[in-house]
mmCIF file of C-alpha atoms and ligand atoms in Angstrom:
data_model
loop_
_atom_site.group_PDB
_atom_site.id
_atom_site.type_symbol
_atom_site.label_atom_id
_atom_site.label_comp_id
_atom_site.label_asym_id
_atom_site.label_seq_id
_atom_site.Cartn_x
_atom_site.Cartn_y
_atom_site.Cartn_z
ATOM 1 C CA UNK J 881 -9.559 86.009 -53.547
ATOM 2 C CA UNK J 882 -12.815 86.274 -52.061
ATOM 3 C CA UNK J 883 -15.636 86.776 -53.862
ATOM 4 C CA UNK J 884 -17.551 90.503 -52.940
ATOM 5 C CA UNK J 885 -20.555 88.279 -51.502
ATOM 6 C CA UNK J 886 -19.345 85.734 -49.391
ATOM 7 C CA UNK J 887 -20.628 85.163 -46.033
ATOM 8 C CA UNK J 888 -18.239 86.240 -43.135
ATOM 9 C CA UNK J 889 -20.643 86.263 -40.338
ATOM 10 C CA UNK J 890 -23.477 84.386 -39.508
ATOM 11 C CA UNK J 891 -25.786 84.813 -36.672
ATOM 12 C CA UNK J 892 -28.970 82.347 -36.323
ATOM 13 C CA UNK J 893 -31.763 82.592 -33.005
ATOM 14 C CA UNK J 894 -29.188 85.422 -31.113
ATOM 15 C CA UNK J 895 -30.925 86.097 -28.103
ATOM 16 C CA UNK J 896 -30.025 88.196 -25.132
ATOM 17 C CA UNK J 897 -30.887 88.824 -21.011
ATOM 18 C CA UNK J 898 -29.695 91.535 -18.902
ATOM 19 C CA UNK J 899 -30.875 89.388 -15.971
ATOM 20 C CA UNK J 900 -34.271 88.080 -16.534
ATOM 21 C CA UNK J 901 -34.904 90.975 -18.981
ATOM 22 C CA UNK J 902 -35.207 89.089 -22.828
ATOM 23 C CA UNK J 903 -33.184 92.408 -24.534
ATOM 24 C CA UNK J 904 -33.202 90.229 -27.989
ATOM 25 C CA UNK J 905 -35.547 87.893 -29.163
ATOM 26 C CA UNK J 906 -34.088 85.636 -31.756
ATOM 27 C CA UNK J 907 -31.932 87.563 -34.460
ATOM 28 C CA UNK J 908 -30.771 85.979 -37.306
ATOM 29 C CA UNK J 909 -28.627 88.416 -39.955
ATOM 30 C CA UNK J 910 -25.436 87.678 -42.057
ATOM 31 C CA UNK J 911 -22.733 89.488 -43.101
ATOM 32 C CA UNK J 912 -20.852 89.828 -45.987
ATOM 33 C CA UNK J 913 -17.243 89.864 -46.340
ATOM 34 C CA UNK J 914 -17.524 93.297 -47.832
ATOM 35 C CA UNK J 915 -19.525 96.590 -47.449
ATOM 36 C CA UNK J 916 -21.135 98.313 -44.433
ATOM 37 C CA UNK J 917 -24.114 97.060 -43.214
ATOM 38 C CA UNK J 918 -26.184 100.136 -40.996
ATOM 39 C CA UNK J 919 -28.165 99.159 -37.875
ATOM 40 C CA UNK J 920 -31.232 101.315 -37.376
ATOM 41 C CA UNK J 921 -34.335 101.883 -35.440
ATOM 42 C CA UNK J 922 -35.329 103.705 -32.410
ATOM 43 C CA UNK J 923 -33.530 104.147 -29.122
ATOM 44 C CA UNK J 924 -33.379 100.590 -26.868
ATOM 45 C CA UNK J 925 -34.553 98.536 -29.500
ATOM 46 C CA UNK J 926 -31.343 96.547 -29.091
ATOM 47 C CA UNK J 927 -28.726 97.936 -31.680
ATOM 48 C CA UNK J 928 -25.511 98.519 -29.627
ATOM 49 C CA UNK J 929 -26.763 95.437 -27.673
ATOM 50 C CA UNK J 930 -26.560 93.256 -30.602
ATOM 51 C CA UNK J 931 -23.366 95.014 -31.970
ATOM 52 C CA UNK J 932 -21.718 94.359 -28.684
ATOM 53 C CA UNK J 933 -22.616 90.200 -28.588
ATOM 54 C CA UNK J 934 -20.494 90.147 -32.153
ATOM 55 C CA UNK J 935 -17.289 90.358 -30.276
ATOM 56 C CA UNK J 936 -18.335 89.257 -26.739
ATOM 57 C CA UNK J 937 -18.473 91.811 -25.528
ATOM 58 C CA UNK J 938 -21.262 91.724 -22.823
ATOM 59 C CA UNK J 939 -18.487 89.035 -21.503
ATOM 60 C CA UNK J 940 -17.132 91.904 -19.111
ATOM 61 C CA UNK J 941 -20.350 92.399 -17.510
ATOM 62 C CA UNK J 942 -22.309 90.073 -15.090
ATOM 63 C CA UNK J 943 -25.611 88.919 -15.176
ATOM 64 C CA UNK J 944 -25.734 88.700 -18.933
ATOM 65 C CA UNK J 945 -26.779 84.966 -21.136
ATOM 66 C CA UNK J 946 -26.449 85.266 -24.847
ATOM 67 C CA UNK J 947 -27.794 82.281 -26.857
ATOM 68 C CA UNK J 948 -28.063 81.631 -30.608
ATOM 69 C CA UNK J 949 -25.160 80.773 -32.891
ATOM 70 C CA UNK J 950 -21.941 83.336 -34.362
ATOM 71 C CA UNK J 951 -20.141 82.203 -36.951
ATOM 72 C CA UNK J 952 -17.113 83.817 -38.134
ATOM 73 C CA UNK J 953 -15.508 82.545 -41.223
ATOM 74 C CA UNK J 954 -16.933 79.033 -40.031
ATOM 75 C CA UNK J 955 -15.566 79.271 -36.615
ATOM 76 C CA UNK J 956 -17.782 79.507 -33.506
ATOM 77 C CA UNK J 957 -17.192 82.990 -31.880
ATOM 78 C CA UNK J 958 -19.085 81.836 -28.661
ATOM 79 C CA UNK J 959 -16.980 78.297 -28.215
ATOM 80 C CA UNK J 960 -15.442 77.916 -24.792
ATOM 81 C CA UNK J 961 -11.710 77.965 -26.927
ATOM 82 C CA UNK J 962 -12.285 81.536 -28.272
ATOM 83 C CA UNK J 963 -9.381 83.396 -27.064
ATOM 84 C CA UNK J 964 -11.485 86.672 -26.621
ATOM 85 C CA UNK J 965 -8.791 88.905 -26.996
ATOM 86 C CA UNK J 966 -7.680 87.293 -30.431
ATOM 87 C CA UNK J 967 -11.364 88.054 -31.339
ATOM 88 C CA UNK J 968 -11.565 91.198 -30.575
ATOM 89 C CA UNK J 969 -8.959 92.211 -32.915
ATOM 90 C CA UNK J 970 -10.882 90.137 -35.286
ATOM 91 C CA UNK J 971 -13.774 91.988 -34.586
ATOM 92 C CA UNK J 972 -12.590 95.189 -33.605
ATOM 93 C CA UNK J 973 -14.805 98.199 -31.970
ATOM 94 C CA UNK J 974 -15.215 101.888 -32.713
ATOM 95 C CA UNK J 975 -17.072 103.614 -30.175
ATOM 96 C CA UNK J 976 -19.495 106.812 -29.801
ATOM 97 C CA UNK J 977 -17.165 108.980 -27.826
ATOM 98 C CA UNK J 978 -13.186 108.881 -29.457
ATOM 99 C CA UNK J 979 -11.335 106.732 -26.774
ATOM 100 C CA UNK J 980 -7.572 106.927 -27.572
ATOM 101 C CA UNK J 981 -4.692 106.089 -25.032
ATOM 102 C CA UNK J 982 -3.111 108.965 -23.401
ATOM 103 C CA UNK J 983 -0.161 107.973 -24.993
ATOM 104 C CA UNK J 984 1.597 109.513 -28.194
ATOM 105 C CA UNK J 985 -0.107 109.267 -31.858
ATOM 106 C CA UNK J 986 2.057 106.180 -32.703
ATOM 107 C CA UNK J 987 1.728 104.579 -29.739
ATOM 108 C CA UNK J 988 -1.950 104.282 -29.826
ATOM 109 C CA UNK J 989 -1.711 102.495 -33.722
ATOM 110 C CA UNK J 990 0.929 100.389 -32.745
ATOM 111 C CA UNK J 991 -0.794 99.133 -29.525
ATOM 112 C CA UNK J 992 -2.350 96.104 -30.495
ATOM 113 C CA UNK J 993 0.606 95.134 -32.392
ATOM 114 C CA UNK J 994 3.025 95.471 -29.264
ATOM 115 C CA UNK J 995 0.482 93.693 -27.303
ATOM 116 C CA UNK J 996 0.104 90.821 -29.817
ATOM 117 C CA UNK J 997 4.330 90.528 -29.361
ATOM 118 C CA UNK J 998 5.753 92.962 -32.806
ATOM 119 C CA UNK J 999 8.973 94.445 -31.347
ATOM 120 C CA UNK J 1000 10.337 95.314 -34.578
ATOM 121 C CA UNK J 1001 10.365 99.043 -35.271
ATOM 122 C CA UNK J 1002 10.415 98.947 -38.984
ATOM 123 C CA UNK J 1003 7.198 96.444 -38.731
ATOM 124 C CA UNK J 1004 5.727 98.836 -36.525
ATOM 125 C CA UNK J 1005 6.457 101.918 -38.375
ATOM 126 C CA UNK J 1006 4.848 100.742 -41.339
ATOM 127 C CA UNK J 1007 1.956 99.096 -39.775
ATOM 128 C CA UNK J 1008 1.479 102.622 -38.221
ATOM 129 C CA UNK J 1009 1.610 104.303 -41.500
ATOM 130 C CA UNK J 1010 -0.613 102.386 -43.530
ATOM 131 C CA UNK J 1011 -3.098 102.460 -40.572
ATOM 132 C CA UNK J 1012 -3.448 105.913 -40.561
ATOM 133 C CA UNK J 1013 -3.417 106.334 -44.086
ATOM 134 C CA UNK J 1014 -6.234 103.926 -44.393
ATOM 135 C CA UNK J 1015 -8.281 105.836 -41.710
ATOM 136 C CA UNK J 1016 -7.453 109.184 -43.643
ATOM 137 C CA UNK J 1017 -5.335 110.859 -41.178
ATOM 138 C CA UNK J 1018 -1.924 110.468 -42.135
ATOM 139 C CA UNK J 1019 -1.313 113.665 -43.813
ATOM 140 C CA UNK J 1020 -2.942 115.815 -41.136
ATOM 141 C CA UNK J 1021 -0.649 113.711 -38.508
ATOM 142 C CA UNK J 1022 2.731 112.538 -39.793
ATOM 143 C CA UNK J 1023 4.881 115.300 -38.457
ATOM 144 C CA UNK J 1024 3.695 114.669 -34.880
ATOM 145 C CA UNK J 1025 2.856 111.024 -34.389
ATOM 146 C CA UNK J 1026 5.161 111.284 -31.404
ATOM 147 C CA UNK J 1027 2.569 113.746 -29.627
ATOM 148 C CA UNK J 1028 -0.488 113.081 -27.354
ATOM 149 C CA UNK J 1029 -3.592 111.834 -29.421
ATOM 150 C CA UNK J 1030 -5.098 113.509 -26.416
ATOM 151 C CA UNK J 1031 -4.434 116.684 -28.135
ATOM 152 C CA UNK J 1032 -6.437 115.809 -31.411
ATOM 153 C CA UNK J 1033 -9.671 117.305 -32.295
ATOM 154 C CA UNK J 1034 -12.690 114.525 -31.517
ATOM 155 C CA UNK J 1035 -12.761 114.096 -35.321
ATOM 156 C CA UNK J 1036 -8.969 113.414 -35.567
ATOM 157 C CA UNK J 1037 -9.199 111.115 -32.129
ATOM 158 C CA UNK J 1038 -12.182 108.802 -33.776
ATOM 159 C CA UNK J 1039 -9.946 108.408 -36.842
ATOM 160 C CA UNK J 1040 -6.624 107.786 -34.725
ATOM 161 C CA UNK J 1041 -9.193 104.965 -33.083
ATOM 162 C CA UNK J 1042 -9.976 103.675 -36.884
ATOM 163 C CA UNK J 1043 -6.634 103.403 -37.637
ATOM 164 C CA UNK J 1044 -5.805 101.271 -34.134
ATOM 165 C CA UNK J 1045 -8.647 98.913 -34.841
ATOM 166 C CA UNK J 1046 -7.601 98.785 -38.261
ATOM 167 C CA UNK J 1047 -3.944 97.998 -37.372
ATOM 168 C CA UNK J 1048 -4.094 94.451 -36.244
ATOM 169 C CA UNK J 1049 -5.945 93.760 -39.572
ATOM 170 C CA UNK J 1050 -9.600 93.043 -38.445
ATOM 171 C CA UNK J 1051 -12.059 90.987 -40.584
ATOM 172 C CA UNK J 1052 -14.790 92.891 -39.260
ATOM 173 C CA UNK J 1053 -15.166 96.509 -38.177
ATOM 174 C CA UNK J 1054 -18.280 97.073 -35.562
ATOM 175 C CA UNK J 1055 -18.469 100.754 -34.836
ATOM 176 C CA UNK J 1056 -21.364 102.018 -32.290
ATOM 177 C CA UNK J 1057 -22.819 105.672 -33.113
ATOM 178 C CA UNK J 1058 -19.456 106.522 -34.312
ATOM 179 C CA UNK J 1059 -20.017 110.439 -35.490
ATOM 180 C CA UNK J 1060 -22.670 110.906 -33.111
ATOM 181 C CA UNK J 1061 -20.296 112.571 -30.635
ATOM 182 C CA UNK J 1062 -18.993 114.727 -33.596
ATOM 183 C CA UNK J 1063 -19.216 117.809 -35.847
ATOM 184 C CA UNK J 1064 -20.525 118.298 -39.136
ATOM 185 C CA UNK J 1065 -17.479 118.378 -40.978
ATOM 186 C CA UNK J 1066 -15.832 115.624 -38.882
ATOM 187 C CA UNK J 1067 -19.037 113.251 -39.316
ATOM 188 C CA UNK J 1068 -18.131 113.547 -43.036
ATOM 189 C CA UNK J 1069 -14.925 112.602 -42.696
ATOM 190 C CA UNK J 1070 -15.403 109.829 -40.926
ATOM 191 C CA UNK J 1071 -18.182 108.573 -43.552
ATOM 192 C CA UNK J 1072 -15.407 109.431 -46.311
ATOM 193 C CA UNK J 1073 -13.220 107.084 -44.554
ATOM 194 C CA UNK J 1074 -15.557 104.399 -44.276
ATOM 195 C CA UNK J 1075 -16.575 104.423 -47.432
ATOM 196 C CA UNK J 1076 -12.947 104.625 -48.502
ATOM 197 C CA UNK J 1077 -12.863 101.306 -46.787
ATOM 198 C CA UNK J 1078 -15.386 99.627 -47.905
ATOM 199 C CA UNK J 1079 -14.089 97.302 -50.546
ATOM 200 C CA UNK J 1080 -11.981 96.132 -48.157
ATOM 201 C CA UNK J 1081 -13.665 95.181 -44.823
ATOM 202 C CA UNK J 1082 -16.744 93.649 -43.178
ATOM 203 C CA UNK J 1083 -17.991 96.704 -41.543
ATOM 204 C CA UNK J 1084 -21.128 96.849 -38.985
ATOM 205 C CA UNK J 1085 -22.079 100.878 -37.965
ATOM 206 C CA UNK J 1086 -25.446 101.850 -35.414
ATOM 207 C CA UNK J 1087 -26.301 105.126 -36.650
ATOM 208 C CA UNK J 1088 -29.339 106.814 -35.728
ATOM 209 C CA UNK J 1089 -28.853 109.141 -38.601
ATOM 210 C CA UNK J 1090 -30.716 107.301 -41.346
ATOM 211 C CA UNK J 1091 -29.098 110.295 -43.859
ATOM 212 C CA UNK J 1092 -25.872 108.664 -43.001
ATOM 213 C CA UNK J 1093 -27.505 105.261 -43.194
ATOM 214 C CA UNK J 1094 -28.756 105.830 -47.034
ATOM 215 C CA UNK J 1095 -25.539 107.595 -47.636
ATOM 216 C CA UNK J 1096 -23.455 105.004 -46.623
ATOM 217 C CA UNK J 1097 -24.423 101.308 -46.282
ATOM 218 C CA UNK J 1098 -25.040 98.957 -48.322
ATOM 219 C CA UNK J 1099 -27.241 97.226 -46.171
ATOM 220 C CA UNK J 1100 -30.026 98.153 -43.642
ATOM 221 C CA UNK J 1101 -31.304 95.899 -40.910
ATOM 222 C CA UNK J 1102 -34.098 97.597 -38.803
ATOM 223 C CA UNK J 1103 -34.084 96.888 -35.289
ATOM 224 C CA UNK J 1104 -37.482 97.570 -33.032
ATOM 225 C CA UNK J 1105 -38.361 96.150 -29.427
ATOM 226 C CA UNK J 1106 -35.332 93.627 -29.346
ATOM 227 C CA UNK J 1107 -36.453 92.311 -32.748
ATOM 228 C CA UNK J 1108 -35.202 92.785 -36.445
ATOM 229 C CA UNK J 1109 -38.242 93.644 -38.364
ATOM 230 C CA UNK J 1110 -36.439 94.126 -42.027
ATOM 231 C CA UNK J 1111 -33.300 93.555 -43.891
ATOM 232 C CA UNK J 1112 -32.264 94.415 -47.554
ATOM 233 C CA UNK J 1113 -30.175 96.206 -49.641
ATOM 234 C CA UNK J 1114 -30.529 99.944 -48.472
ATOM 235 C CA UNK J 1115 -32.329 101.172 -51.609
ATOM 236 C CA UNK J 1116 -34.633 98.650 -50.913
ATOM 237 C CA UNK J 1117 -35.496 99.510 -47.332
ATOM 238 C CA UNK J 1118 -35.510 103.337 -47.753
ATOM 239 C CA UNK J 1119 -37.569 103.381 -50.778
ATOM 240 C CA UNK J 1120 -39.461 100.270 -50.950
ATOM 241 C CA UNK J 1121 -39.687 98.564 -47.676
ATOM 242 C CA UNK J 1122 -41.730 95.682 -46.821
ATOM 243 C CA UNK J 1123 -43.023 96.375 -43.378
ATOM 244 C CA UNK J 1124 -45.116 99.385 -41.956
ATOM 245 C CA UNK J 1125 -42.858 99.480 -38.920
ATOM 246 C CA UNK J 1126 -39.964 99.989 -41.124
ATOM 247 C CA UNK J 1127 -41.849 102.565 -43.418
ATOM 248 C CA UNK J 1128 -43.028 104.187 -40.397
ATOM 249 C CA UNK J 1129 -39.497 104.153 -39.222
ATOM 250 C CA UNK J 1130 -37.978 105.614 -42.420
ATOM 251 C CA UNK J 1131 -40.094 108.215 -42.585
ATOM 252 C CA UNK J 1132 -40.259 109.721 -39.215
ATOM 253 C CA UNK J 1133 -43.356 108.710 -37.780
ATOM 254 C CA UNK J 1134 -41.522 107.225 -34.496
ATOM 255 C CA UNK J 1135 -38.216 106.255 -33.025
HETATM 256 N N1 LIG B 1229 -26.472 96.885 -19.022
HETATM 257 C C1 LIG B 1229 -27.895 96.671 -19.042
HETATM 258 N N2 LIG B 1229 -28.323 96.278 -17.995
HETATM 259 C C2 LIG B 1229 -29.785 96.522 -18.315
HETATM 260 N N3 LIG B 1229 -30.945 96.552 -19.606
HETATM 261 C C3 LIG B 1229 -30.344 97.328 -20.570
HETATM 262 C C4 LIG B 1229 -28.275 96.898 -20.576
HETATM 263 N N4 LIG B 1229 -28.119 97.628 -21.797
HETATM 264 C C5 LIG B 1229 -28.961 97.738 -22.624
HETATM 265 N N5 LIG B 1229 -30.314 97.170 -21.838
HETATM 266 C C6 LIG B 1229 -31.778 97.364 -22.436
HETATM 267 O O1 LIG B 1229 -31.637 96.786 -23.320
HETATM 268 C C7 LIG B 1229 -32.713 97.145 -24.358
HETATM 269 C C8 LIG B 1229 -31.674 97.376 -25.839
HETATM 270 O O2 LIG B 1229 -30.863 98.777 -25.265
HETATM 271 P P1 LIG B 1229 -29.569 98.801 -25.725
HETATM 272 O O3 LIG B 1229 -28.626 99.796 -25.852
HETATM 273 O O4 LIG B 1229 -29.099 97.275 -27.149
HETATM 274 O O5 LIG B 1229 -30.669 99.612 -27.586
HETATM 275 P P2 LIG B 1229 -30.017 100.356 -28.468
HETATM 276 O O6 LIG B 1229 -30.877 100.176 -29.567
HETATM 277 O O7 LIG B 1229 -28.344 100.875 -28.884
HETATM 278 O O8 LIG B 1229 -30.859 102.242 -28.520
HETATM 279 P P3 LIG B 1229 -29.504 103.968 -28.476
HETATM 280 O O9 LIG B 1229 -30.372 104.197 -29.681
HETATM 281 O O10 LIG B 1229 -30.551 104.322 -27.525
HETATM 282 O O11 LIG B 1229 -28.157 103.322 -28.297
HETATM 283 C C9 LIG B 1229 -33.217 98.838 -23.690
HETATM 284 O O12 LIG B 1229 -34.071 98.057 -22.968
HETATM 285 C C10 LIG B 1229 -32.468 98.636 -22.358
HETATM 286 O O13 LIG B 1229 -32.629 99.376 -21.628
HETATM 287 MG MG1 LIG B 1230 -26.992 102.168 -28.400
#
């Protein structure tokens, strides 16, 4: 058994340039193998940029330079030998807009496993059920697994997206504003889903909702202008921040 406090992902001196514009100025952040870390900060502070660096999403863009070290369970994420398809299974991503494929609910969740070569129907059935249960949507969709995922509500689609990512058993789950496109009830369901997963997964969530960050996260990192200003226990960041900029942001004075 791994201990709660064990570090799963360690980043050091992360810098990132879009062309010749430096967007991240040297971020040091560690993540425990379980629990939720919230990345907060004003628009343009570099939250998404940092998050996408964690599973090499910037590889897909031109003109982006990333430096620094990214260590996932002792392995260098940016090593030339790293298989990015495999990496993105281990460091899965859920986006702001629910993005199911135009397939059935079942095929959406089975997608990653099939890509990895799993063909056995029983194995797939079991993984689909487990993942939908873990994403707290099984009861709502169990009788219509063969219907198109596009027919679901936004909140349901987002939970199917989470199930799709969980199916490949990731080490880390990245979520970029996963509830900002959703109504309050759906947002609440997603928060409950994330809370139910917090003992099993390392999750890193970007959010503009300070109340969401304080409700669900264990740790909070405050970004400002491409720098990490402060990182610590969520309670501490919200109740007794050490830096003036953090206090100002938390109290709504800017951002
Ligand atoms: N593809 C890109 N090309 C050039 N500059 C970019 C690109 N994406 C982001 N930036 C710049 O990098 C900086 C950080 O942007 P980023 O999207 O990471 O901010 P953010 O904290 O996620 O903001 P938001 O809360 O609005 O989503 C900003 O100055 C932004 O303009
Ligand atoms: Mg963003």
